[in-house]
Coordinates of C-alpha atoms in Angstrom, one line a residue:
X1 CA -21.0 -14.6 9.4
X2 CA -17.7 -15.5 10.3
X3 CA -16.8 -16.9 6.9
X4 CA -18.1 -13.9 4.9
X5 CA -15.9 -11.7 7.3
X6 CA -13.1 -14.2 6.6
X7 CA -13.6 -14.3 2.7
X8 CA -14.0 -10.4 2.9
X9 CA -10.7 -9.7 4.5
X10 CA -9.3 -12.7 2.2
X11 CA -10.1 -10.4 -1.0
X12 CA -9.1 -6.8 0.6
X13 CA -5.5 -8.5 1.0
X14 CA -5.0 -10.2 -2.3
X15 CA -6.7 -7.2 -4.1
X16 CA -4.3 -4.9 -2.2
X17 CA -1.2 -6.7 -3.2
X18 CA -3.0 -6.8 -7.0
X19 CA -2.4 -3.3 -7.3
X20 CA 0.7 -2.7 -5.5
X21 CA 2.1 -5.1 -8.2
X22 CA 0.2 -3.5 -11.1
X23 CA 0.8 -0.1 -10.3
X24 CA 5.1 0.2 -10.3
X25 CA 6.1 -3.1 -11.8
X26 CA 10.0 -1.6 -12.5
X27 CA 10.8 -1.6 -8.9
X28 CA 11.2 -5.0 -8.4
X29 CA 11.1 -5.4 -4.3
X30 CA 8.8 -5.8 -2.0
X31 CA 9.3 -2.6 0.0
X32 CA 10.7 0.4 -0.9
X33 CA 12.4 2.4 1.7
X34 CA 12.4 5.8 0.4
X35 CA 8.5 6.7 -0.1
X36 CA 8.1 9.9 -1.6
X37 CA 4.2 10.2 -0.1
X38 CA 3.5 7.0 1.7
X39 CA 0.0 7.5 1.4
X40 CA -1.2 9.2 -1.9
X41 CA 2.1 8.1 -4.2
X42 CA -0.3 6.1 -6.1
X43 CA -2.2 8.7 -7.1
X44 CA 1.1 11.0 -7.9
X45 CA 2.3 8.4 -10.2
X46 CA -0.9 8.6 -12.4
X47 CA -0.7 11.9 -12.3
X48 CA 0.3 12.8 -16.0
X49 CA 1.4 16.5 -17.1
X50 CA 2.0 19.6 -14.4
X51 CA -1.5 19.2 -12.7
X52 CA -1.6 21.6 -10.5
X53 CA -5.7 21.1 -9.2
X54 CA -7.5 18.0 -9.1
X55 CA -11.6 18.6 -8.4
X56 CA -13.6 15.2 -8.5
X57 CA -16.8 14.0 -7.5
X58 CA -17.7 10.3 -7.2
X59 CA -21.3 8.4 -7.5
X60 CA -23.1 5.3 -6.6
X61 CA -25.4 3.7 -8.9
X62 CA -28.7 3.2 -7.3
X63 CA -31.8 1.1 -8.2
X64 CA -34.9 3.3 -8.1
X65 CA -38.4 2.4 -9.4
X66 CA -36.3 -0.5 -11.1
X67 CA -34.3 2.4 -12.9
X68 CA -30.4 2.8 -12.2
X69 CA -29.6 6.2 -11.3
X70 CA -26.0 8.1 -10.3
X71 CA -26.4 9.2 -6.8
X72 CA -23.5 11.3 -5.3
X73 CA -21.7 9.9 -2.9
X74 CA -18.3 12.5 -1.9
X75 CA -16.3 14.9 -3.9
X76 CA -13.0 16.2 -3.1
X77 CA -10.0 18.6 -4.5
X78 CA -6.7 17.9 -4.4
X79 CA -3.7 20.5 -4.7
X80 CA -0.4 19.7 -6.0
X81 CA 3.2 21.9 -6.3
X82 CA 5.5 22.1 -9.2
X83 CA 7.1 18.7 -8.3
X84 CA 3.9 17.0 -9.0
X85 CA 3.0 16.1 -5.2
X86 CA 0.3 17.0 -3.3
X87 CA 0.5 19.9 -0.9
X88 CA -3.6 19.4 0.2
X89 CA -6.7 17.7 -0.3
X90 CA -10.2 18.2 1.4
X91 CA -13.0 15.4 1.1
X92 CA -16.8 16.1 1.6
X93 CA -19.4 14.0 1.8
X94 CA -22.7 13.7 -0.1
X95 CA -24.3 16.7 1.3
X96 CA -21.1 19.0 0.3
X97 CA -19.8 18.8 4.0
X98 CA -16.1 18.5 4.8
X99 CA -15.1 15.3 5.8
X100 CA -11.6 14.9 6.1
X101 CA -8.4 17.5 5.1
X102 CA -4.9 16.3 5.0
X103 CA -2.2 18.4 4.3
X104 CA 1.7 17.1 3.3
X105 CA 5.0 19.6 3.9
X106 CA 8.2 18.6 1.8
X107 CA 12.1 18.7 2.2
X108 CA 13.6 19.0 -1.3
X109 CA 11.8 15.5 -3.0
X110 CA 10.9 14.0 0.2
X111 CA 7.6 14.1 2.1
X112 CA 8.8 16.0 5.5
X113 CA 5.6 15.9 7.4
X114 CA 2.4 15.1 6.7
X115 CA -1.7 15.5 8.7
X116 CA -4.5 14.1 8.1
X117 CA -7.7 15.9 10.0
X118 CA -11.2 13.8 10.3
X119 CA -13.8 16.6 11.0
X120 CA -16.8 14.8 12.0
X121 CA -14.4 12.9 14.6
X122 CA -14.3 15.3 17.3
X123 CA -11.5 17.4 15.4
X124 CA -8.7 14.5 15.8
X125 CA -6.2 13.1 13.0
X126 CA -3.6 11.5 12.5
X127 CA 0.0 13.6 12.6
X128 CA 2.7 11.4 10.5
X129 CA 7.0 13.2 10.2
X130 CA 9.7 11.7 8.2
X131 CA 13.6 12.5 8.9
X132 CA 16.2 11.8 6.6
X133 CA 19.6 11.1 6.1
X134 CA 21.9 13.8 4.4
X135 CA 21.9 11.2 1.8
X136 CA 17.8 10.9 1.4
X137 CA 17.4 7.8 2.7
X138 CA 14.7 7.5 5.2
X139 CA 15.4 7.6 8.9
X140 CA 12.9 7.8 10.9
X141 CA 8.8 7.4 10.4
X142 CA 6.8 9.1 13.7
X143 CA 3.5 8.6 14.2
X144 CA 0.8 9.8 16.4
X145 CA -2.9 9.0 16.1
X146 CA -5.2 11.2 18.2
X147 CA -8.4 8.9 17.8
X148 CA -6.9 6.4 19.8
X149 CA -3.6 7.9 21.6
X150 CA -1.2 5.6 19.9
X151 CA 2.1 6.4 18.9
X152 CA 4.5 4.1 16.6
X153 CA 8.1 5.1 15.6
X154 CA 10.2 3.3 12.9
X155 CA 14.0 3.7 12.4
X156 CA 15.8 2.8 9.3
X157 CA 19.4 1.7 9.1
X158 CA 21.3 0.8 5.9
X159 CA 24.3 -1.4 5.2
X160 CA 27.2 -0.2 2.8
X161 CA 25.0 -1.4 -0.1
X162 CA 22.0 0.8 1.2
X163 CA 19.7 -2.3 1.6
X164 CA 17.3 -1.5 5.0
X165 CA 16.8 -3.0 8.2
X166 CA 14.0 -1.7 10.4
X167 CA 12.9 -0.7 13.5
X168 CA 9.7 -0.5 14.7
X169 CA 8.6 0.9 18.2
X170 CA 6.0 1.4 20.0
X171 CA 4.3 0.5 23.6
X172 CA 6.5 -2.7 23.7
X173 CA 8.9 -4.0 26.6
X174 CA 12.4 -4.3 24.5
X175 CA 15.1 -2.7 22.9
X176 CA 17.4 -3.5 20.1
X177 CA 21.1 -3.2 21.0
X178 CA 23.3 -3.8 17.4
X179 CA 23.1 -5.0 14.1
X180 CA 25.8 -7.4 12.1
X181 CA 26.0 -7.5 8.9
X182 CA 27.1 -10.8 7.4
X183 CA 27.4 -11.8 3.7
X184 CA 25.5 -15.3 2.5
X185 CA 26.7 -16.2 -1.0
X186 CA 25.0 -13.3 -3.6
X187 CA 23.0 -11.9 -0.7
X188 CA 23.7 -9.8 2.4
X189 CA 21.9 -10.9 5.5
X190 CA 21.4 -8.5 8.6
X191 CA 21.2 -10.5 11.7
X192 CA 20.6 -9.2 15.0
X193 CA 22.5 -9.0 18.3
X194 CA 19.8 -8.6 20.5
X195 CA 20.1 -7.9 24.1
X196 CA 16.8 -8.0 26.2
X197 CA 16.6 -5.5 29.0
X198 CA 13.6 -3.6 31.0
X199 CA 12.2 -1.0 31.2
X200 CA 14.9 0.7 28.6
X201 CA 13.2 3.1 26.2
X202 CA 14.3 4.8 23.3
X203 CA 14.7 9.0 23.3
X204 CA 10.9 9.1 22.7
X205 CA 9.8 6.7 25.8
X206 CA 8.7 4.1 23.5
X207 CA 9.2 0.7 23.7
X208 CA 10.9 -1.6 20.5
X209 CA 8.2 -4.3 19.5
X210 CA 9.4 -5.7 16.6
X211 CA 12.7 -6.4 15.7
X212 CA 12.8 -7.1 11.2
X213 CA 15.7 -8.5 9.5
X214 CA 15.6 -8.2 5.5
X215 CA 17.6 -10.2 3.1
X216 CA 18.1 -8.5 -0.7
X217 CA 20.1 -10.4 -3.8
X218 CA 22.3 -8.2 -6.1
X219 CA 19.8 -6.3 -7.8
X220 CA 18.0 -5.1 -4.7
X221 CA 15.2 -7.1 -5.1
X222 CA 14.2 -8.1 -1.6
X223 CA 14.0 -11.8 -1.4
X224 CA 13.3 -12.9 2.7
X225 CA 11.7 -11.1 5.4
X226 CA 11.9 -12.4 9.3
X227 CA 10.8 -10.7 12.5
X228 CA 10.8 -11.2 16.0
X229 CA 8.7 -9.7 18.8
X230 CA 8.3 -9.8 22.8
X231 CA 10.3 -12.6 24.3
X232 CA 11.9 -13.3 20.8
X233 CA 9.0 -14.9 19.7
X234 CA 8.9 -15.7 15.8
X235 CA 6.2 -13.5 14.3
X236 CA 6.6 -13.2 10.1
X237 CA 9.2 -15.4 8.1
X238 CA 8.3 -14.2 4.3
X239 CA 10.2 -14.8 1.1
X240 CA 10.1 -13.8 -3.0
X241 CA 11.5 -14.5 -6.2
X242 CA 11.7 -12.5 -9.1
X243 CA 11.9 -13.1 -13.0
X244 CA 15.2 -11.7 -15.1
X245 CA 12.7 -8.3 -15.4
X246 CA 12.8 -7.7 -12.0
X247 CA 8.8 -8.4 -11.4
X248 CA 7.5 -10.2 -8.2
X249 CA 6.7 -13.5 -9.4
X250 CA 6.3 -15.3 -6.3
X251 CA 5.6 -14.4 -2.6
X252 CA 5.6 -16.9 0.3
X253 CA 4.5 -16.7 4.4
X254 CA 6.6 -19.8 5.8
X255 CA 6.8 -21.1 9.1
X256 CA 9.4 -20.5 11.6
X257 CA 11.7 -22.7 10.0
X258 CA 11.5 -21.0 6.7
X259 CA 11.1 -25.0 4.7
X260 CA 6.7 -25.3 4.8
X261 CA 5.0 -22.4 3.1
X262 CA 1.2 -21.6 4.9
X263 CA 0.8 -19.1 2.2
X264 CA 1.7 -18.9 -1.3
X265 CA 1.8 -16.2 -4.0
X266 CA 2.0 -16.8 -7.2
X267 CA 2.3 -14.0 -10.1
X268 CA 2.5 -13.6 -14.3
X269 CA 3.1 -10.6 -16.2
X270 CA 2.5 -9.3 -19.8
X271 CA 5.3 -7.8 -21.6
X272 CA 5.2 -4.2 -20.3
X273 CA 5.7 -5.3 -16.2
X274 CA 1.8 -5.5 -15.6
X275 CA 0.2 -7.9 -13.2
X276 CA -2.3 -10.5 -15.3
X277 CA -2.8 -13.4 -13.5
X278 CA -2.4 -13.8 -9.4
X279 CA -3.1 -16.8 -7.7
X280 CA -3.0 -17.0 -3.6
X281 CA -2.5 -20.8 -2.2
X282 CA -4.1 -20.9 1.3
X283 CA -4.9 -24.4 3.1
X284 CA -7.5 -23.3 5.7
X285 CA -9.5 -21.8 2.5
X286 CA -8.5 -22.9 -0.6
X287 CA -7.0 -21.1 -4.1
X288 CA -8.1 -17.9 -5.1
X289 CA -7.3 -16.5 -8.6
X290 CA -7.4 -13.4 -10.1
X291 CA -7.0 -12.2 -13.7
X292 CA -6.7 -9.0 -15.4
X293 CA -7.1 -7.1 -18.5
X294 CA -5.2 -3.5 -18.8
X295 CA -6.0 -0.9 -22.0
X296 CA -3.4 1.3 -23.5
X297 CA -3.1 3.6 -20.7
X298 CA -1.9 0.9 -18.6
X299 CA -5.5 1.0 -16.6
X300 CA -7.2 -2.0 -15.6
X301 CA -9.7 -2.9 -17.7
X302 CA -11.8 -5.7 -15.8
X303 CA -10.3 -7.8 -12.9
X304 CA -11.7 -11.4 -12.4
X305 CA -11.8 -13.1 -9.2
X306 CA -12.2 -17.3 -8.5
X307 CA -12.8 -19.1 -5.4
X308 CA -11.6 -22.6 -6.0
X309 CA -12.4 -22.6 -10.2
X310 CA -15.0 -20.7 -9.8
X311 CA -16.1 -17.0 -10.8
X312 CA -16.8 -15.4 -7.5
X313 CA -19.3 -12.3 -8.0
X314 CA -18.5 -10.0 -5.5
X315 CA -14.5 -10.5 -6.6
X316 CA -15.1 -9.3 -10.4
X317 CA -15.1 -5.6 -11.9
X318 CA -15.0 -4.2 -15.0
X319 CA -13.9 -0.8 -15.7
X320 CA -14.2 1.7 -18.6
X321 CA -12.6 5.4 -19.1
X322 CA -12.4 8.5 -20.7
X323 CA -9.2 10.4 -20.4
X324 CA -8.1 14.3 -21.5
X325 CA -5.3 15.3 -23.9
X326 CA -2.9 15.0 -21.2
X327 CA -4.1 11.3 -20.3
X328 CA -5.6 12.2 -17.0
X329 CA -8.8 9.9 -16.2
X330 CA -11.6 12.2 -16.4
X331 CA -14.2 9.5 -15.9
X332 CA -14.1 5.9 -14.2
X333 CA -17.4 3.7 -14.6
X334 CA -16.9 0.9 -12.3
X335 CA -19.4 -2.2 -13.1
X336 CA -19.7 -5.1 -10.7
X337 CA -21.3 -8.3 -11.2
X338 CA -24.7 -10.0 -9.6
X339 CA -26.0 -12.7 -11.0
X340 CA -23.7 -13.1 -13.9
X341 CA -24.7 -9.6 -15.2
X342 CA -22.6 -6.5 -15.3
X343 CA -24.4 -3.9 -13.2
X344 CA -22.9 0.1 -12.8
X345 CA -21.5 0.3 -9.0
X346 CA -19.4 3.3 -8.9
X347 CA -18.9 6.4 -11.5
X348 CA -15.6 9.3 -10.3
X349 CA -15.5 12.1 -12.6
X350 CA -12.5 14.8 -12.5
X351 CA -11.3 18.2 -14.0
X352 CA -7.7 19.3 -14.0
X353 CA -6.3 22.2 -14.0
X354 CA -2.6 22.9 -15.4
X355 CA 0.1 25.1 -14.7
X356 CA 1.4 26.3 -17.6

């Protein structure tokens, strides 16, 4: 069990970073520090003409009588303003009951606030506001999370060239006291003059856990990540490279030292920025590879997943669509594999309607 959990955690990640990479190959970086919707930005970006209501329903394929049939699962609406993000969404589940509402508030271009509300979870959510800079940079991210009673905080400060260092606070026991900036060659490095202290605490009574120092080359791409926690302790030491287009090619988690890779990353692309081919080095479980297959709409076609050479089943999709005049996706059949045989998993079908 403990393997299955491992592998299964294993192919959430590397899927995860599959489509971060897939889905805005021009940025070139591995954060971005001026989110426009932290959380539903993907779907913005597919988001093609002035959409101004999203209604979908999605379906699992279920075996009955040895007969596949569509079964709904959720549906769900999704409300957008003139800027093309969304103001609203409500989720309900298979009997038509509402699930989940968030709702998002703007300043100009920039998400201001945003709440997402589980209903069947004794009526708590998640409350998430942004502040920014007269500039539009990001300052500060502020969290709280009823379910649990948790509160984060991150604050963003920018050198000259606007690359980012970040703060990130919570119930922790230290504070950071000033940042240097020092320049390494083509890259600027941010180093921290730390000064440990107790119990200091920032306006909001929360603690600083993680201190993060980011390193970018000349074209903002950012190549080295480092952090330190609780007693200075070492936590993340992570570094990239990128081609002449900008693209992600290769992604490492090193140890302290920064010289011995644990983890390694490696990506290709086809000729307009998308993802085909992303193998992940690990040494406790081995190589895991996976390909993909896009169709004119820039969409993944199928997505195929290896464990050490060989075609892991539960890794593997397939995908096909329809799309409206505008390009919107108005159905998604997702097929899976089992046994070596493509099998219907998952159907989503939507209607738009435009403004204008």
């Amino acid at each position: 069990m403990k393997s299955l959990l491992c592998l299964t955690f294993l192919l959430c990640t590397i899927n995860s970073s599959f489509a971060q990479i897939s889905s805005n190959p021009a940025m070139g970086k591995m954060c971005n520090e001026v989110m426009p919707n932290d959380d539903q930005s993907e779907l913005e970006n597919s988001i093609k003409g002035r959409v101004k209501t999203m209604r979908y329903k999605e379906y699992d394929s279920t075996l009955v009588k040895k007969a596949m049939r569509k079964v709904l699962s959720g549906s769900g609406t999704w409300q957008f303003d003139v800027m093309g993000h969304i103001t609203s969404g409500r989720q309900f589940d298979a009997k038509g009951t509402l699930a989940y509402s968030m709702d998002f508030k703007y300043e100009g271009k920039n998400l201001a606030a945003s709440h997402i509300h589980d209903v069947k979870a004794f009526a708590k959510g998640v409350s998430h506001t942004i502040k920014y800079y007269a500039n539009g940079r990001k300052f500060e991210d502020y969290v709280v999370d009823s379910f649990d009673g948790d509160v984060t905080r991150q604050v963003y400060q920018y050198d000259d060239n606007g690359f980012v260092v970040t703060k990130t606070y919570s119930n922790g026991q230290r504070e950071l006291r000033h940042v240097d900036q020092v320049a390494e060659g083509d890259s600027v490095k941010s180093l921290a003059n730390v000064h440990w202290s107790f119990p200091d605490v920032d306006e909001n009574h929360l603690h600083l856990t993680e201190i993060a120092v980011d390193v970018y080359d000349n074209h903002h791409n950012h190549t080295e990540s480092l952090a330190w926690g609780p007693d200075s302790v070492h936590t993340k030491h992570y570094k990239a490279a990128y081609d002449a287009a900008r693209n992600n090619t290769v992604q490492e988690v090193c140890n302290d030292t920064g010289t011995t890779p644990l983890e390694k990353t490696v990506m290709k692309y086809d000729a307009n920025g998308l993802c085909t081919k992303l193998i992940h080095y690990n040494r406790k479980v081995g190589n895991h590879l996976l390909t993909a297959k896009y169709d004119d709409h820039f969409n993944r076609l199928e997505q195929r997943y290896f464990i050490n050479g060989k075609l892991n089943d539960r890794g593997t999709s397939f995908h096909a669509y329809e799309y409206d005049i505008k390009g919107n996706i108005t159905k998604r059949t997702t097929y899976t594999l089992t046994h070596c045989s493509k099998v219907p998993r998952i159907m989503f079908e939507a209607v738009y309607e435009y403004d204008g």
